[in-house]
Short mmCIF file of C-alpha atoms and ligand atoms in Angstrom, two decimals:
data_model
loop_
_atom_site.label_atom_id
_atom_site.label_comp_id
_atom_site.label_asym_id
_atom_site.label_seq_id
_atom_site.Cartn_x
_atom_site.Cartn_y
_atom_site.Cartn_z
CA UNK A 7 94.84 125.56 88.16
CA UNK A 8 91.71 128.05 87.81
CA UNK A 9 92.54 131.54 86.88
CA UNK A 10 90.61 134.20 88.06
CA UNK A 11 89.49 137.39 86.78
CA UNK A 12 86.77 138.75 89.25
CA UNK A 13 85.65 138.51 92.18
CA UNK A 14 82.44 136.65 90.98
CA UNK A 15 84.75 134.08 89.46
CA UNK A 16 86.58 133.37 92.57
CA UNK A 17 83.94 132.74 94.67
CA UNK A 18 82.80 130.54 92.10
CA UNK A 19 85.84 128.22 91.88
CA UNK A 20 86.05 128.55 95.91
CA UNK A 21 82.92 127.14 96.02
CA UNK A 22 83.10 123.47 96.16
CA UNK A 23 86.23 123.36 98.63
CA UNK A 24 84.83 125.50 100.87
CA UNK A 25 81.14 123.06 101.09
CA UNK A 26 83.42 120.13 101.69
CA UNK A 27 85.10 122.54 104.37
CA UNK A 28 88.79 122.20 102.70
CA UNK A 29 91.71 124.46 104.53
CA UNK A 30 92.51 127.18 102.19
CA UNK A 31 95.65 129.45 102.16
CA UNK A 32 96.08 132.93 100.75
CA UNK A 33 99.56 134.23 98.96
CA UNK A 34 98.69 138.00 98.71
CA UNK A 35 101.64 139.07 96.10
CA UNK A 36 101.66 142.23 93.33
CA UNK A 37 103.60 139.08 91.52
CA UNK A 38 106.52 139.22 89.31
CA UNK A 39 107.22 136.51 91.01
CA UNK A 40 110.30 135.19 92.62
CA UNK A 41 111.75 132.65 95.22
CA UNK A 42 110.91 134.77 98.01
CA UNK A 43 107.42 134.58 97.29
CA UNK A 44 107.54 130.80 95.97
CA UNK A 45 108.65 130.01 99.32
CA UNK A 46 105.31 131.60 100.97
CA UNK A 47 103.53 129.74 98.66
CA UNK A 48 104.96 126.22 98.84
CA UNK A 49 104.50 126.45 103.06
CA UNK A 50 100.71 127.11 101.82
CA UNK A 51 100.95 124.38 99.39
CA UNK A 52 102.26 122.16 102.11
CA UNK A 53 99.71 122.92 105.03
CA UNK A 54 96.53 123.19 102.96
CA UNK A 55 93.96 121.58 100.66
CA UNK A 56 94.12 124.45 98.60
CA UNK A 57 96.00 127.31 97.78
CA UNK A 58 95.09 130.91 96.13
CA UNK A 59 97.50 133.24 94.85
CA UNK A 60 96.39 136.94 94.54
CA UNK A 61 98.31 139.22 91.92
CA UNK A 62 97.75 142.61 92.17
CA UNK A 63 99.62 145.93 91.68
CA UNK A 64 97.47 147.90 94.55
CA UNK A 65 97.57 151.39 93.77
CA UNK A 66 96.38 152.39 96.93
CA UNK A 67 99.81 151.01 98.39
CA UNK A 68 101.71 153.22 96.35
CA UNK A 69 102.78 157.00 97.49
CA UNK A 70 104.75 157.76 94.30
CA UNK A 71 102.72 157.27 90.91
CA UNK A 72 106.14 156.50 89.30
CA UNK A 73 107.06 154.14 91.15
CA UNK A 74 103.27 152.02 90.12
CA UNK A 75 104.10 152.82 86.50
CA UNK A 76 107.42 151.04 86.64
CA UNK A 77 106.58 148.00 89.03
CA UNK A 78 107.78 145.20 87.23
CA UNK A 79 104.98 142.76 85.75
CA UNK A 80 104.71 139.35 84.11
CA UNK A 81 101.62 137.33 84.68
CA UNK A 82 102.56 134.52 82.53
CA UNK A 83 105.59 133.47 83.98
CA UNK A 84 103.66 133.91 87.50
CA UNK A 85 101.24 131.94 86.20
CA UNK A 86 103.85 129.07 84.64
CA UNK A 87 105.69 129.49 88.86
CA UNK A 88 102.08 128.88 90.11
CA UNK A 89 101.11 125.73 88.23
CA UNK A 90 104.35 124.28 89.02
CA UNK A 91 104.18 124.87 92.72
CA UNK A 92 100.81 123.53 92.96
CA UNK A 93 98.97 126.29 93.11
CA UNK A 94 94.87 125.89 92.70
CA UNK A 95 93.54 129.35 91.73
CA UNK A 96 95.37 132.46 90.68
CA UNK A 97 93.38 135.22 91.33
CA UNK A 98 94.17 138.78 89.08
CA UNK A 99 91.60 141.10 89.68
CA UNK A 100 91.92 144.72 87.80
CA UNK A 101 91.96 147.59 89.36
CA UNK A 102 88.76 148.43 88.50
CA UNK A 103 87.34 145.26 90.23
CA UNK A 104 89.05 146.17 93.15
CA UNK A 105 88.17 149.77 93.11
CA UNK A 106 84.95 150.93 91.58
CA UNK A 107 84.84 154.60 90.90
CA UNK A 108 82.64 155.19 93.89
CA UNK A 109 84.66 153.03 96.31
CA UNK A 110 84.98 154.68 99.41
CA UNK A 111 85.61 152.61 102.60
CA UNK A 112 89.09 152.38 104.26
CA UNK A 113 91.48 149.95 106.65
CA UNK A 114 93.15 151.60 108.60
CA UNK A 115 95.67 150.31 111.86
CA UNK A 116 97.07 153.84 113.72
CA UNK A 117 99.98 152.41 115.70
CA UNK A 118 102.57 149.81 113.86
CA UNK A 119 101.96 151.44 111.15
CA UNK A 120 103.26 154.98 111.98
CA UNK A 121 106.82 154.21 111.78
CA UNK A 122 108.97 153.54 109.37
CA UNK A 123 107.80 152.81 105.76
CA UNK A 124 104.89 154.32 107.46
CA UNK A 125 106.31 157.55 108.30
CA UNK A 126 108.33 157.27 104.51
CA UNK A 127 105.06 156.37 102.63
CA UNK A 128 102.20 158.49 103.97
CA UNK A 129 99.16 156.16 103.12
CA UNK A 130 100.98 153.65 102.09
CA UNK A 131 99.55 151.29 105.30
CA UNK A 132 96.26 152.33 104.70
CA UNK A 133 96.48 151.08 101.20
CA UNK A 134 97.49 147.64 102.44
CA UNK A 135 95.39 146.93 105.06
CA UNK A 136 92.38 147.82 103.05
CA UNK A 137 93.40 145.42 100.08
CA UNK A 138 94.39 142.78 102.31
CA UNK A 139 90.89 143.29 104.27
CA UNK A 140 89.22 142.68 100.87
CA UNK A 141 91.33 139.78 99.84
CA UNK A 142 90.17 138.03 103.37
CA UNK A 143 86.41 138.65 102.36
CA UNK A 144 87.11 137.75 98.43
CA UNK A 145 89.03 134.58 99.42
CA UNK A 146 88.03 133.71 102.87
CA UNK A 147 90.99 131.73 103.80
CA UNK A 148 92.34 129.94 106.86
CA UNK A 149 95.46 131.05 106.82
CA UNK A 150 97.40 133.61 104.70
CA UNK A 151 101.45 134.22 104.47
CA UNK A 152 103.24 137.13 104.64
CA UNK A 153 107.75 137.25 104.35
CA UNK A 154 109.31 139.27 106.79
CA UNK A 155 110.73 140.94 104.50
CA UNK A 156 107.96 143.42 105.14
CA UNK A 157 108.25 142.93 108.81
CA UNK A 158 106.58 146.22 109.83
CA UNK A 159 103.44 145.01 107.10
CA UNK A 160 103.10 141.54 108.65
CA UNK A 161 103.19 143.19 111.83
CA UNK A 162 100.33 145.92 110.58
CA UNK A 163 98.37 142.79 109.11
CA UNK A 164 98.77 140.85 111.81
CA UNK A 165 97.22 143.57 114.36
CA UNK A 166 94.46 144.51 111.74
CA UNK A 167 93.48 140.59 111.97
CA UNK A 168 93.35 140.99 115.89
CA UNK A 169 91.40 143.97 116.25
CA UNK A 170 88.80 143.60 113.90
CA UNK A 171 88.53 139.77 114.91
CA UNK A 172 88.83 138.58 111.18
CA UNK A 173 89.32 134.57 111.66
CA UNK A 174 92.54 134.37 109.98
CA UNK A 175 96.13 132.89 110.41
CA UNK A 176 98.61 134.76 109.48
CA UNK A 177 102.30 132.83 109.01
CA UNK A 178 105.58 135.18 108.36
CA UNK A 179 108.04 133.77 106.47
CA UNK A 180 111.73 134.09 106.95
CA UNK A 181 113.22 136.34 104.06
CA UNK A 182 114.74 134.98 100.86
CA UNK A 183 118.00 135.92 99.90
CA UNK A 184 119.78 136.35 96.60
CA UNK A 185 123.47 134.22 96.89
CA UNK A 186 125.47 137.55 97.52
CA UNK A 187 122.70 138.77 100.28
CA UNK A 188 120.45 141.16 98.75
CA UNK A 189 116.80 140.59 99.94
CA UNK A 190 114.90 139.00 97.19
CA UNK A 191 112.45 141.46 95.43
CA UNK A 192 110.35 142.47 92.61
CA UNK A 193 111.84 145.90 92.42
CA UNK A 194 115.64 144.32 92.07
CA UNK A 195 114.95 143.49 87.96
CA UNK A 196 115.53 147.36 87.99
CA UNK A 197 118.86 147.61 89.21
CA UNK A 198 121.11 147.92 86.19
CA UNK A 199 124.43 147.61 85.97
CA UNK A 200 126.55 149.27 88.84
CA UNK A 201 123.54 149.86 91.09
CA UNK A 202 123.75 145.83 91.54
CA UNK A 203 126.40 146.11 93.11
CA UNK A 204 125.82 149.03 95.15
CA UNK A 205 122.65 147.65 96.76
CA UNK A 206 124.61 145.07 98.58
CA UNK A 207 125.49 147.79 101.29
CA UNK A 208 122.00 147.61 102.33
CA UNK A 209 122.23 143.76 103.59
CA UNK A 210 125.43 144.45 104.16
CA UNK A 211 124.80 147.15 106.79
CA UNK A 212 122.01 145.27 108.32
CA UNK A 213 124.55 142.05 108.88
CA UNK A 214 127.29 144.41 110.35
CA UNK A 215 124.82 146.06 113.01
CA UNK A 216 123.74 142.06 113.73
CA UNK A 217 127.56 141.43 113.99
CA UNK A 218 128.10 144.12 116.37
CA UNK A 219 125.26 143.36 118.14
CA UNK A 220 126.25 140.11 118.90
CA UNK A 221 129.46 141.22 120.02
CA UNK A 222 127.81 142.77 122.80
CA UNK A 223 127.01 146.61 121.56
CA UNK A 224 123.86 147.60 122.44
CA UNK A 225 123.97 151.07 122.21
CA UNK A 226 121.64 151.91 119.09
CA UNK A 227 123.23 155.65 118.38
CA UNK A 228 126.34 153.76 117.65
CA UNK A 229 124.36 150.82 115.35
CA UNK A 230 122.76 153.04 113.18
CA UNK A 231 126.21 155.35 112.57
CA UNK A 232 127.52 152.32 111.36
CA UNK A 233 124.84 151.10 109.20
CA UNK A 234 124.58 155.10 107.89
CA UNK A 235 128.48 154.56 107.26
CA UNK A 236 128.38 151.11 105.17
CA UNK A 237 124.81 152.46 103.18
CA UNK A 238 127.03 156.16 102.44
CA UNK A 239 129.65 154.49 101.11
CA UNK A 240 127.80 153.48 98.00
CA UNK A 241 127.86 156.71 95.52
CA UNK A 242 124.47 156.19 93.85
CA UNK A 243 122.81 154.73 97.35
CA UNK A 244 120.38 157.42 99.16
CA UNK A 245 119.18 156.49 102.91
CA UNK A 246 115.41 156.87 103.62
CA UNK A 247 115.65 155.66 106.70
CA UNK A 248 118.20 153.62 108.82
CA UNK A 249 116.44 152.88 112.26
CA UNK A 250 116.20 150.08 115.33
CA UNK A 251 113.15 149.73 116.88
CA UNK A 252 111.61 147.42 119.60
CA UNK A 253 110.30 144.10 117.29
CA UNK A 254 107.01 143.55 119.00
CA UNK A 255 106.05 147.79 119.30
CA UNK A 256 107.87 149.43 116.11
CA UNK A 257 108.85 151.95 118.84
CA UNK A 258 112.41 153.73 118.51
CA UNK A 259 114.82 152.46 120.93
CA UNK A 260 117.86 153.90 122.71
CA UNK A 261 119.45 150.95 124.52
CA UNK A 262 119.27 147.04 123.23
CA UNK A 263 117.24 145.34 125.88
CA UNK A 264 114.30 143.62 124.67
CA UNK A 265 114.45 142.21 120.80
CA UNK A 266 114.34 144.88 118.52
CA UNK A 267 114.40 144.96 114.81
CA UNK A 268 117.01 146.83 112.78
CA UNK A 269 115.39 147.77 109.41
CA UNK A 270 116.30 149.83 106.57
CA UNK A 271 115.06 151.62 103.40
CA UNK A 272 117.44 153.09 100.64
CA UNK A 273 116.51 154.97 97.16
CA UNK A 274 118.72 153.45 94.29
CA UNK A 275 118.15 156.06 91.61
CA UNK A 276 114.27 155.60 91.77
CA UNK A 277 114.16 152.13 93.29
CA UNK A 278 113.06 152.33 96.70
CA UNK A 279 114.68 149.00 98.23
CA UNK A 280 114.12 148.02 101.75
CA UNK A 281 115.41 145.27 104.20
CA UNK A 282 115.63 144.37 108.39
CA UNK A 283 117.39 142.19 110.49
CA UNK A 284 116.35 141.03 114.07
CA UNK A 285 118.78 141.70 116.82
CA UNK A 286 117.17 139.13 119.70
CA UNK A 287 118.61 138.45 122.42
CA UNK A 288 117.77 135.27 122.97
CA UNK A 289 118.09 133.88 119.75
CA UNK A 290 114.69 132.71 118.98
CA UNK A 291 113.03 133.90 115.91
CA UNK A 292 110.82 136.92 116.33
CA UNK A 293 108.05 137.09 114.18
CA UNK A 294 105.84 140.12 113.33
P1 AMP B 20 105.05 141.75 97.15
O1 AMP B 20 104.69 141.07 95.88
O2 AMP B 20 106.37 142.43 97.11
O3 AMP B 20 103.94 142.60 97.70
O4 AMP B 20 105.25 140.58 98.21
C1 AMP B 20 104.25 139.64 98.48
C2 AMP B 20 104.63 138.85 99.70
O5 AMP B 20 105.87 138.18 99.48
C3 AMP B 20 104.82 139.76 100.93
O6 AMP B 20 104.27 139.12 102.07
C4 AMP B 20 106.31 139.87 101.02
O7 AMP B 20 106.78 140.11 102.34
C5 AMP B 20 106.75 138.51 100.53
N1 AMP B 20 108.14 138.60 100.06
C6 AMP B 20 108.62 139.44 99.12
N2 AMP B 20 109.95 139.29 98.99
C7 AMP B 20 110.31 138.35 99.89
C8 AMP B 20 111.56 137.76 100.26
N3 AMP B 20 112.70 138.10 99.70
N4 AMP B 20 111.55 136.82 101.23
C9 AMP B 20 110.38 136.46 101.83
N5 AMP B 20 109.19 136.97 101.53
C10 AMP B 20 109.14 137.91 100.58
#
């Protein structure tokens, strides 16, 4: 496995596979590095020659400079995950790589992204689409893989890929989930304690809509009361936004008739955790 420091040094190690014309796959992460994004990674693994991990804590992603201080890091056990899982270059630029002083060129998709985290993180869109666009130009790959997870940011990526015709696949992931539910994330190393516990009623609320869903409600006032109802009943849990919108637009809807995406962002103390759940009609899964 190559390691990468610049963007000089990637190109470099890219070099001979892309001659010879090798598939290559992209795993955009900000690593500390779990199974949800080991699973992205071994579906690249799998479906081509070579695989390239990005790590990077993009500050341009981030609305709240406390939250960037305290993202959780440890390159060297991403590193150890990455070897194991087969993974041919690593690629950990600094910030300063990524952003010169004088950098001054945005990405920037106006519709998916208004909604949502969007409307929660003001910039915070912009931030990824422009890191992601340079990853595609640094890297150059095939394909790259997103987890729904971030449903509305596959969705963003996916549109930014369409529009500006960069030749790219991009493959969502379903999300990973820790044994009790909770959506598998970087942030969760934070929750001490109590607050464990208490960030189960996000899932939580998110399967209950899905359960009443299928039970034929499809009136979304009466969804989101009872997601606010399971989130309020944890003491420490704040709602930033409970909401169902239409899967394909990111449009609020009022009545359940084409798939739509229930999703879901709550402040634990200072951890911002988020999480969605499709609500599809026909069953099939919905991908950003
Ligand atoms: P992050 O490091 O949080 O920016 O995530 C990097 C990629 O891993 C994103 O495409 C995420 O959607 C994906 N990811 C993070 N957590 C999960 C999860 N629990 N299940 C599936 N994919 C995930």
């Amino acid at each position: 496995m190559i390691f990468c420091r610049t963007k000089a040094e990637a190109s470099k190690a890219l070099e001979k596979p892309r001659a010879q014309a090798r598939s290559l796959g992209l795993v955009p992460t900000m690593g500390a590095l779990h199974e949800g994004h080991m699973s992205l990674v071994r579906r690249s693994v799998a479906e081509n020659d070579v695989t390239v991990v990005s790590v990077f804590v993009n500050p341009a992603q981030f609305d709240e400079s406390r939250d960037l201080e305290k993202y959780p890091q440890d390159l060297r056990q991403d590193l150890l995950l990455c070897e194991k899982a087969g993974v041919d270059v690593v690629f950990a630029p600094t910030v300063e790589e990524m952003y010169p002083e004088d950098f001054s060129t945005w990405v920037e998709e106006t519709q998916l992204s208004r909604g949502l985290c969007g409307a929660a993180r003001p910039g915070h869109f912009r931030g990824v689409t422009t890191v992601v666009a340079k990853l595609f130009n640094i890297i150059r790959p095939g394909r790259a893989y997103f987890g729904a997870k971030d449903f509305q940011q596959a969705a963003v990526v996916r549109r930014m890929t369409r529009d500006l015709d960069m030749p790219v696949e991009i493959v969502v992931m379903p999300i990973v989930r820790e044994g009790d539910g909770l959506a598998m994330s970087s942030r969760n190393s934070r929750l001490q304690g109590p607050s464990r516990e208490e960030a189960l009623v996000l899932s939580r609320a998110l399967a209950r809509a899905e359960e009443l869903y299928r039970a034929g409600q499809r009136d979304v006032g009466v969804l989101v009361r009872e997601m606010l109802d399971c989130i309020r009943s944890a003491q420490h849990v704040q709602v930033d936004y409970v909401e169902i919108v239409d899967a394909e637009s990111l449009e609020p809807l009022e009545h359940l008739n084409v798939p739509a995406l229930a999703a879901a962002a709550v402040y634990i103390g200072d951890t911002r955790l988020i999480d969605n759940r499709l609500l599809n009609p026909t069953e099939e899964g919905t991908t950003p």
